[in-house]
mmCIF file of C-alpha atoms and ligand atoms in Angstrom:
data_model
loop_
_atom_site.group_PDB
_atom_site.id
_atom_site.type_symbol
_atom_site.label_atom_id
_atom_site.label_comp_id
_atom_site.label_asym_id
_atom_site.label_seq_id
_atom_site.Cartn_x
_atom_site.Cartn_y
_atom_site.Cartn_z
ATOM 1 C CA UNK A 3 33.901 41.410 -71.471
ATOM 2 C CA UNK A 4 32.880 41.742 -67.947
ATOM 3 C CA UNK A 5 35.537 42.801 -65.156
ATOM 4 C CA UNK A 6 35.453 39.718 -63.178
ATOM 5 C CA UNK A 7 35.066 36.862 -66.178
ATOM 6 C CA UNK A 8 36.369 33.413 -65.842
ATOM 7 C CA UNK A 9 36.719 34.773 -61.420
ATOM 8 C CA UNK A 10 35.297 32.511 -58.583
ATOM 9 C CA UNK A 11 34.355 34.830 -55.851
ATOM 10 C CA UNK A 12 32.580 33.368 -51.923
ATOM 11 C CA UNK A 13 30.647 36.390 -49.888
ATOM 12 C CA UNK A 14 29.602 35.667 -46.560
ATOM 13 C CA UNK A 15 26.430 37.185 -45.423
ATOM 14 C CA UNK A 16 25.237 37.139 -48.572
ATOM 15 C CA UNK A 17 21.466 36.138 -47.891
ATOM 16 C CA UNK A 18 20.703 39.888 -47.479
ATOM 17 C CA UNK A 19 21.940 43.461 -46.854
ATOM 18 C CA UNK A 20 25.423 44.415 -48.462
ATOM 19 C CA UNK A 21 26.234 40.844 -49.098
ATOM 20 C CA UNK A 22 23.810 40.250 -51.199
ATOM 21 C CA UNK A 23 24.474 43.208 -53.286
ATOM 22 C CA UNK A 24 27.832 42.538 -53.905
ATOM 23 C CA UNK A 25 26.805 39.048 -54.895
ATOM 24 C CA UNK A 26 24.487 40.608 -57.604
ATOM 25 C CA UNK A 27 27.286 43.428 -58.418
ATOM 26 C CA UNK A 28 29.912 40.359 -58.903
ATOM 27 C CA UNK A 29 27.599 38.265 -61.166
ATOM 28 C CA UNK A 30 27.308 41.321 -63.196
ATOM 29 C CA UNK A 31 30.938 41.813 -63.428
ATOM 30 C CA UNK A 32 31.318 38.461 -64.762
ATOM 31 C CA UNK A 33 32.235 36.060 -62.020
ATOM 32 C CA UNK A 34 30.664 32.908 -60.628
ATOM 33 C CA UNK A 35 29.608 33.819 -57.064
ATOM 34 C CA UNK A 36 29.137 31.485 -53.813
ATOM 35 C CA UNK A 37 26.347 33.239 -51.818
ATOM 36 C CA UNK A 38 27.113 31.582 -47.895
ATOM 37 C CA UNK A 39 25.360 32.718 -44.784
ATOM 38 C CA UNK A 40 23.786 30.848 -42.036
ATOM 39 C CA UNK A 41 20.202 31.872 -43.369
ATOM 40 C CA UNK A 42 19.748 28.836 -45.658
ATOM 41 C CA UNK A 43 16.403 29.782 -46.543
ATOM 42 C CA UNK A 44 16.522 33.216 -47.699
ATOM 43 C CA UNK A 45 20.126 32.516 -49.097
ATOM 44 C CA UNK A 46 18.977 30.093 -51.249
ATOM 45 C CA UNK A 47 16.104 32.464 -52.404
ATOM 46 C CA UNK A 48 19.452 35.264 -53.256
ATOM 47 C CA UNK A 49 21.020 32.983 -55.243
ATOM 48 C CA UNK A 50 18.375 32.071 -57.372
ATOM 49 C CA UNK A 51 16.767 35.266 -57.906
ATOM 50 C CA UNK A 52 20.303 36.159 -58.831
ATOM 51 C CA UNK A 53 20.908 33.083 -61.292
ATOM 52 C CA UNK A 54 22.708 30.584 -63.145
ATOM 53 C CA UNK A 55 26.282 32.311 -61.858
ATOM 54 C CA UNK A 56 25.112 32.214 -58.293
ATOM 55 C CA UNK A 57 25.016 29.453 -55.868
ATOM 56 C CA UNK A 58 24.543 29.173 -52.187
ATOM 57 C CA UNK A 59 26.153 27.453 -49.580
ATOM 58 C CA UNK A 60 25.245 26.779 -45.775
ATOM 59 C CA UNK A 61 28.406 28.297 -44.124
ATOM 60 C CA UNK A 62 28.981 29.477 -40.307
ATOM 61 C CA UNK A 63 31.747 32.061 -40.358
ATOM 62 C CA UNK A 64 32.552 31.342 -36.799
ATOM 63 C CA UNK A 65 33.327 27.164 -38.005
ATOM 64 C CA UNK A 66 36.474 26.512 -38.790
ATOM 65 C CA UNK A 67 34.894 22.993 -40.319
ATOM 66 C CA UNK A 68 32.604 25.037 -42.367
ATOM 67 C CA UNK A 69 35.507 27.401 -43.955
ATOM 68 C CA UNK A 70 37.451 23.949 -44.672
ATOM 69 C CA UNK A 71 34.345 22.037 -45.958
ATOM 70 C CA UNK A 72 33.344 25.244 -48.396
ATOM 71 C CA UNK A 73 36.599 25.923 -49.965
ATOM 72 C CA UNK A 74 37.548 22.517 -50.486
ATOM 73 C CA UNK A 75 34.355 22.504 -52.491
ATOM 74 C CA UNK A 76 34.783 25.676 -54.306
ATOM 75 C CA UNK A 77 38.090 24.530 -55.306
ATOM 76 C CA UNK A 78 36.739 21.083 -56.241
ATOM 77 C CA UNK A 79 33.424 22.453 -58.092
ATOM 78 C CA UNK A 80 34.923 25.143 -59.945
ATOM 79 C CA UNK A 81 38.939 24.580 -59.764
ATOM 80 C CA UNK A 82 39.464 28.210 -58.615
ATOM 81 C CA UNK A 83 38.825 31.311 -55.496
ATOM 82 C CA UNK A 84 39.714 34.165 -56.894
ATOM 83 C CA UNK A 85 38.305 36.729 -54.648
ATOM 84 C CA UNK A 86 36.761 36.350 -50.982
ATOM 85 C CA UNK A 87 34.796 38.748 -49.005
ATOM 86 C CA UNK A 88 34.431 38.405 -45.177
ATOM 87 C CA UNK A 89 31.113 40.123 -45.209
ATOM 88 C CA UNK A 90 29.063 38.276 -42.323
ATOM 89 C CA UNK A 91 28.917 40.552 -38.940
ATOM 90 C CA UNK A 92 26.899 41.616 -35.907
ATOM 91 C CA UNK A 93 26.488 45.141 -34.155
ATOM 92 C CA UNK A 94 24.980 44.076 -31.031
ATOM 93 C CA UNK A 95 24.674 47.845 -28.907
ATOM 94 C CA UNK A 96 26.025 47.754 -25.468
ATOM 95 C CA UNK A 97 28.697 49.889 -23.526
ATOM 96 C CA UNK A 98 31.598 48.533 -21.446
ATOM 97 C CA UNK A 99 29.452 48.172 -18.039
ATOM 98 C CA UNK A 100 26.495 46.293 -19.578
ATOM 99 C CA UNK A 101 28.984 44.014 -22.071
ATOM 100 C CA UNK A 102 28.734 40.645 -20.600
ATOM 101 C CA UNK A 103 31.733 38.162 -21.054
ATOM 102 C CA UNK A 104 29.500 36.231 -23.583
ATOM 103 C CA UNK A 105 28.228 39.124 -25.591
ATOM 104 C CA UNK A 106 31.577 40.127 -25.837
ATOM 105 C CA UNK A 107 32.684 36.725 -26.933
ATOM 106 C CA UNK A 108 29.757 36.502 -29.700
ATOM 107 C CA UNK A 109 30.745 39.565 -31.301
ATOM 108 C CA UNK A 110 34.436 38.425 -31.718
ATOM 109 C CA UNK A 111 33.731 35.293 -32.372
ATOM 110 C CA UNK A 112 31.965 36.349 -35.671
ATOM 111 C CA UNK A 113 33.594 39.581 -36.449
ATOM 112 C CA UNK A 114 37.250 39.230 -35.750
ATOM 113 C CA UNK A 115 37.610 34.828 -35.792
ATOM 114 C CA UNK A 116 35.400 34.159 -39.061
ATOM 115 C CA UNK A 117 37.251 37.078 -40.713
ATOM 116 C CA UNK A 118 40.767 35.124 -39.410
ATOM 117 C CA UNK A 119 39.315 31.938 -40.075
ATOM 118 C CA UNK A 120 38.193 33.365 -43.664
ATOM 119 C CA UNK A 121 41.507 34.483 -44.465
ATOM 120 C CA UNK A 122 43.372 31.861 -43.267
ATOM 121 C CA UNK A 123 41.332 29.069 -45.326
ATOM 122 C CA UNK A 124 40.875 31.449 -48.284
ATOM 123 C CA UNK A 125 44.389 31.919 -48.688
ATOM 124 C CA UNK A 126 44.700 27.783 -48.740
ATOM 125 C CA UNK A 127 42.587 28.224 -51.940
ATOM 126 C CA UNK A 128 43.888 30.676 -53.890
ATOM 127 C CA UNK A 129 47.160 29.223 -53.361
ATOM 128 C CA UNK A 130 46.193 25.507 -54.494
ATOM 129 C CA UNK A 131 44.603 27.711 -57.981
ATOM 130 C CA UNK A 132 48.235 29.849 -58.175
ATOM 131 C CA UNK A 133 46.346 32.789 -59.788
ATOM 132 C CA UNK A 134 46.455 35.428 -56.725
ATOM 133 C CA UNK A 135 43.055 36.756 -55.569
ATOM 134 C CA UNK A 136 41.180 39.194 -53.442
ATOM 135 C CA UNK A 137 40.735 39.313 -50.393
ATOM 136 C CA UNK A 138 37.783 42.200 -49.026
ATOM 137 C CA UNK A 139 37.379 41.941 -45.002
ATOM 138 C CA UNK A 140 34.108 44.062 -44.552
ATOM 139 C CA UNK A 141 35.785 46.827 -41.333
ATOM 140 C CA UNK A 142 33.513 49.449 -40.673
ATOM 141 C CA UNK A 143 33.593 53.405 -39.442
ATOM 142 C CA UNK A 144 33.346 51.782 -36.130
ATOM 143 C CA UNK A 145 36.643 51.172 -36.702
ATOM 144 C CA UNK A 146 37.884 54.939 -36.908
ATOM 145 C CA UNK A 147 35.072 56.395 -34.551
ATOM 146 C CA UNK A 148 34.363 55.393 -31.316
ATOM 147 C CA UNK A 149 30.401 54.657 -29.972
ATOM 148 C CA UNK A 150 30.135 54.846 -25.982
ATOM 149 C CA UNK A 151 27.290 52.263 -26.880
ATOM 150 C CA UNK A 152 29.304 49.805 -29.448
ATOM 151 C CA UNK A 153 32.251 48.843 -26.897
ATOM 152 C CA UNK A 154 32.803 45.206 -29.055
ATOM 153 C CA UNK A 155 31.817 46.060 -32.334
ATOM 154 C CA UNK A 156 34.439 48.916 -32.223
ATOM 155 C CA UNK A 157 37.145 46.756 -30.917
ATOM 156 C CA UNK A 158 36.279 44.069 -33.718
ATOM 157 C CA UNK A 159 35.763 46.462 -36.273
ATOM 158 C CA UNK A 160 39.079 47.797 -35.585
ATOM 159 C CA UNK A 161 40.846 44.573 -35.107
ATOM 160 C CA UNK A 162 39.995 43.503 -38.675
ATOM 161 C CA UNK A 163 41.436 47.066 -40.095
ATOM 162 C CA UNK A 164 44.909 45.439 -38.690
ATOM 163 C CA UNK A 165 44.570 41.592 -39.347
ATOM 164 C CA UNK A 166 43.805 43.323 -42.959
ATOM 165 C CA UNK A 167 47.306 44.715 -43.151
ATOM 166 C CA UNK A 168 49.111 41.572 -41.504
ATOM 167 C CA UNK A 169 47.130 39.328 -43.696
ATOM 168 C CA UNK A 170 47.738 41.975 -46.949
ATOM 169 C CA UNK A 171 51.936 41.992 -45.535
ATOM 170 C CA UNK A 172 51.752 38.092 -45.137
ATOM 171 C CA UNK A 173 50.781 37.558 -48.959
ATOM 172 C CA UNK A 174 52.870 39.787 -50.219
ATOM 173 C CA UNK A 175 56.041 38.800 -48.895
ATOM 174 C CA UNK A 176 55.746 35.322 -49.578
ATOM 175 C CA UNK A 177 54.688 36.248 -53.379
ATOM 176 C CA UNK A 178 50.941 34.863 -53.218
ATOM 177 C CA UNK A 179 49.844 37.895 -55.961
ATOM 178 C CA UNK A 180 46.880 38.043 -53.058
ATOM 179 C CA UNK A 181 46.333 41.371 -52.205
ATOM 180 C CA UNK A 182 44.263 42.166 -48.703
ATOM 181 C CA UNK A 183 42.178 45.549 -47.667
ATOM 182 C CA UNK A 184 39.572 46.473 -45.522
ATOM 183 C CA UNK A 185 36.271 48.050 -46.303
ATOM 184 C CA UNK A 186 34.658 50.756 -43.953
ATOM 185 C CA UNK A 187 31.025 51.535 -44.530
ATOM 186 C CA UNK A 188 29.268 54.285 -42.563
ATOM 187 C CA UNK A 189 25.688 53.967 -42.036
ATOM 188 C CA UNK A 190 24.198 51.889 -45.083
ATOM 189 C CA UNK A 191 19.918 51.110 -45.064
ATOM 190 C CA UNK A 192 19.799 47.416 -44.297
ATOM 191 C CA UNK A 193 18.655 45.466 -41.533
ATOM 192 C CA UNK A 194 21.233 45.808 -39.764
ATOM 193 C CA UNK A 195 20.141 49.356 -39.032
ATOM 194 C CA UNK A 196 16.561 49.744 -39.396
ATOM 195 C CA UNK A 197 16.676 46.698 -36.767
ATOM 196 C CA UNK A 198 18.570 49.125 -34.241
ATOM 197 C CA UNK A 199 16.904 52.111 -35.294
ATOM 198 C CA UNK A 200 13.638 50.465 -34.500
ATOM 199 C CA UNK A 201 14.602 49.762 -31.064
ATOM 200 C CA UNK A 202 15.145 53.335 -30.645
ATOM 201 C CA UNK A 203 12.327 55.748 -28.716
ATOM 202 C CA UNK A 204 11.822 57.354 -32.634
ATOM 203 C CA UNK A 205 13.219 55.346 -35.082
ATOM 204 C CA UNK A 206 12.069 58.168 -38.012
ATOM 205 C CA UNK A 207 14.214 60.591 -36.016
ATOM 206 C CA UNK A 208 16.689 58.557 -35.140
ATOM 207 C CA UNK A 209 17.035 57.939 -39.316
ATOM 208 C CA UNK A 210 17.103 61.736 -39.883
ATOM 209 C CA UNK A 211 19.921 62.185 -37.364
ATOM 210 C CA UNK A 212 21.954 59.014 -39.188
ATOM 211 C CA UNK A 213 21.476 60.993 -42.755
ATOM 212 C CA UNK A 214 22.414 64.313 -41.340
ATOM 213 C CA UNK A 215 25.160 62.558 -40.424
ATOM 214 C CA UNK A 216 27.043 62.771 -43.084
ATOM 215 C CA UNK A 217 28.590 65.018 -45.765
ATOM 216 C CA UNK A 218 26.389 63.686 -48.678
ATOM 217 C CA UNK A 219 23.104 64.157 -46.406
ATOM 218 C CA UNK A 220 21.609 60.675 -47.046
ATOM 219 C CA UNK A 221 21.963 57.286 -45.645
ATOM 220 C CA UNK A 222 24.481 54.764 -47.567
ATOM 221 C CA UNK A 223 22.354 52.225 -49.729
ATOM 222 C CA UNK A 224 24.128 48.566 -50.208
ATOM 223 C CA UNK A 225 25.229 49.358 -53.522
ATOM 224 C CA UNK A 226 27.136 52.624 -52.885
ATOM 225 C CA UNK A 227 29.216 49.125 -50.636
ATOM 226 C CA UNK A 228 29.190 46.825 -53.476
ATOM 227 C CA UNK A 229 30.568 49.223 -55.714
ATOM 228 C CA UNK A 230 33.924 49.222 -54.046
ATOM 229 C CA UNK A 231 34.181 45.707 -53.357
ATOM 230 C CA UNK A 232 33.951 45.438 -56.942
ATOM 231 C CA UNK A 233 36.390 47.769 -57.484
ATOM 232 C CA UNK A 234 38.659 45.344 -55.223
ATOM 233 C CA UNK A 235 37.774 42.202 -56.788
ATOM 234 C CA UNK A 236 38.593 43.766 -60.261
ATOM 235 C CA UNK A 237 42.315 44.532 -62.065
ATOM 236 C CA UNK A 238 41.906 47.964 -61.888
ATOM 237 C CA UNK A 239 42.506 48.008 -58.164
ATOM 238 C CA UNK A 240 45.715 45.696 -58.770
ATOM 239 C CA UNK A 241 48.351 48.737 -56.736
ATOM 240 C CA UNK A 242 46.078 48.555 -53.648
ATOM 241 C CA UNK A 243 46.866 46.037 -50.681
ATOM 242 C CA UNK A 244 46.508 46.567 -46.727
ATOM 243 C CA UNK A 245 44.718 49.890 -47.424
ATOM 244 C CA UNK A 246 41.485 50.930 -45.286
ATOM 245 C CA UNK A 247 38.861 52.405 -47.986
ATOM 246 C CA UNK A 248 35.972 54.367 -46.458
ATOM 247 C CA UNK A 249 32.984 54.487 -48.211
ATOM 248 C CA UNK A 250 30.872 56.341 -45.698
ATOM 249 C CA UNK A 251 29.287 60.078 -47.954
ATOM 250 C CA UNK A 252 31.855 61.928 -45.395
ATOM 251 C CA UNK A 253 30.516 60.903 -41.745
ATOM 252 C CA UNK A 254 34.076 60.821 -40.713
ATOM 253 C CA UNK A 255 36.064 63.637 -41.836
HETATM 254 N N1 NAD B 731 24.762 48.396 -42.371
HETATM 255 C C1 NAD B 731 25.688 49.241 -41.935
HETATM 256 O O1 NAD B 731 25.413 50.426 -41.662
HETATM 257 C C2 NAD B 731 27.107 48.794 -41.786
HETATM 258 C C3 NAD B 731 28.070 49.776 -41.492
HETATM 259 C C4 NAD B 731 29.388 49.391 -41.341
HETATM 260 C C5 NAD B 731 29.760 48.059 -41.474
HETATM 261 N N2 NAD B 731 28.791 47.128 -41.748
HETATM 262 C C6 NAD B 731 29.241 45.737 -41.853
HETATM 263 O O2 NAD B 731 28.840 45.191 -43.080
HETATM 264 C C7 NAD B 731 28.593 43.777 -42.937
HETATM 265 C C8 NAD B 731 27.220 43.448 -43.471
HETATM 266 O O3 NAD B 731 26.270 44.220 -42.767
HETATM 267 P P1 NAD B 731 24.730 44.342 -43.188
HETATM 268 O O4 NAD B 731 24.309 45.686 -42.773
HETATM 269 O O5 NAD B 731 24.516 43.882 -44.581
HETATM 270 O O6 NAD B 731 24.121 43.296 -42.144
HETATM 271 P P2 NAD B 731 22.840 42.347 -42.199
HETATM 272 O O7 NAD B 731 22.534 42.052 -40.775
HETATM 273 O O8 NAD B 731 21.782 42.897 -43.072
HETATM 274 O O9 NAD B 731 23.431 41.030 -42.902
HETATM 275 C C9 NAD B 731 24.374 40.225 -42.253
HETATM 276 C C10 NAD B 731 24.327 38.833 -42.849
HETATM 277 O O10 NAD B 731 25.278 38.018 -42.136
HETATM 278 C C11 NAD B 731 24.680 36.759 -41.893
HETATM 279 N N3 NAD B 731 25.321 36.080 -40.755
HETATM 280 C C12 NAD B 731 25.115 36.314 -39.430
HETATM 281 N N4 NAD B 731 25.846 35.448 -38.707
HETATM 282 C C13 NAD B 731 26.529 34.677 -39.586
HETATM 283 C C14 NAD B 731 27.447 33.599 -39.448
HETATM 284 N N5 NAD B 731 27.815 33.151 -38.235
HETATM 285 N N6 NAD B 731 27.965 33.035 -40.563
HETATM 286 C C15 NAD B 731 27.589 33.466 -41.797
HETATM 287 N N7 NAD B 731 26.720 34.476 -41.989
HETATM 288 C C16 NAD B 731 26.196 35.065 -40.901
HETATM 289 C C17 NAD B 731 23.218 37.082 -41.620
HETATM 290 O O11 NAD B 731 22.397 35.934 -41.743
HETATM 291 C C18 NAD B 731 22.950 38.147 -42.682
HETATM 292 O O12 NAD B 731 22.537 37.577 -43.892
HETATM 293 C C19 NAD B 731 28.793 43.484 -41.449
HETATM 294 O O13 NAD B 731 30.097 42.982 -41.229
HETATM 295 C C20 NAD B 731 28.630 44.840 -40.798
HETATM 296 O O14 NAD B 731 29.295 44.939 -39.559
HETATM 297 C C21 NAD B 731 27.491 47.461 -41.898
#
């Protein structure tokens, strides 16, 4: 018996990076897993190398069509969402003076209205299935810890932390059985990072400094992530709603 049998669970993001490995650590677990990113290609290429209990789907976090269009499907195809994990983000670097209007209005756009948009269609779906569910809005450090150079991905990061309890207070008055929580990664090794890092004067330095960084002495790796969203999706985590869980080897302390 797996943790997550007979669960339907979406990830967004999913074609690479953390996404992906919590698709792979779901599957695992037991459940039937909707891969969606905007990365058709290499999203379709996830889900297959993944397998029979993986599937992808073209979805743009930011489109409210899209989030209609794929649950409606999810519910149609396989009669159930059990869990949902608003994965998908950006981490553009600029500080306040050199933040245009638009950059600013990209980086919400994904990180704070496709994790609203998520939630509020996501909900929609569990409800029509009546079994509860999941919900996993992927926060970050940012959140708690302040960049000079990260003016909008703080202020999104930390922005989801509180939709997160809203959305977790929301279900739970109005007896959904969906519980809500935020997860806050601090620096994992995906492309997310080595594409920053390599914009950097010394990107091997720049690494060093990033592993230093934290208690453990060593960057995060995707998995150390997935492991806790699994730990969400699952039973065992059934007393936890609205709650902010780190998983960052001690950078913030
Ligand atoms: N890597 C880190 O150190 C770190 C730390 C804290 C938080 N996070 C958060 O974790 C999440 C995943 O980060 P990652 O490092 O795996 O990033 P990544 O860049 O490797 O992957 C992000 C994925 O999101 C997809 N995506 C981009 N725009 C999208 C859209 N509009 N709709 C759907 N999908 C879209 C991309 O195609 C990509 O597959 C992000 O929300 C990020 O902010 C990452």
């Amino acid at each position: 018996m797996g943790k997550l049998d007979n669960k339907v669970a979406l990830i967004t993001g999913a074609a690479q990076g953390i996404g992906k490995s919590c698709a792979e650590m779901l599957v695992e677990a037991g459940a039937q897993v909707v891969l969606a990113d905007v990365q058709q290609e290499e999203g379709q290429k996830a889900a297959t190398e993944i397998g029979e209990k993986a599937a992808f789907r073209n979805l743009d976090a930011t489109s409210e069509a899209d989030w209609q269009e794929t649950c409606d499907w999810i519910v149609d195809t396989y009669g159930r969402l059990d869990i949902l994990v608003n994965n998908a983000g950006i981490s553009p670097a600029a500080n306040i003076e050199d933040t245009s209007l638009e950059f600013w209005r990209k980086v919400m756009g994904l990180n704070v209205d496709g994790v609203f948009l998520g939630c509020k269609y996501g909900i929609g779906a569990m409800k029509k299935a009546g079994n509860g569910g999941s919900i996993i809005n992927m926060s970050s450090g940012a959140a708690m810890r302040a960049n000079g150079n990260l003016t909008a991905y703080n202020t999104s990061k930390a922005a989801v932390a509180m939709m997160t309890k809203s959305v977790a207070l929301h279900c739970g008055q109005t007896k959904t059985g969906i519980r809500c929580n935020s997860v806050h990664p601090g620096t994992i090794r995906t492309r997310m990072v080595t594409d920053y890092v390599n914009t950097l004067p010394d990107p091997a330095a720049a690494l060093e400094a990033m592993s230093s960084g934290s208690v453990i002495g060593r960057l995060g790796e995707p998995e150390d992530v997935a492991q806790m969203v699994l730990y969400l999706a699952s039973d065992e985590s059934s007393f936890i709603t609205g709650s902010e869980m780190v998983v960052d080897g001690g950078m913030i302390l």
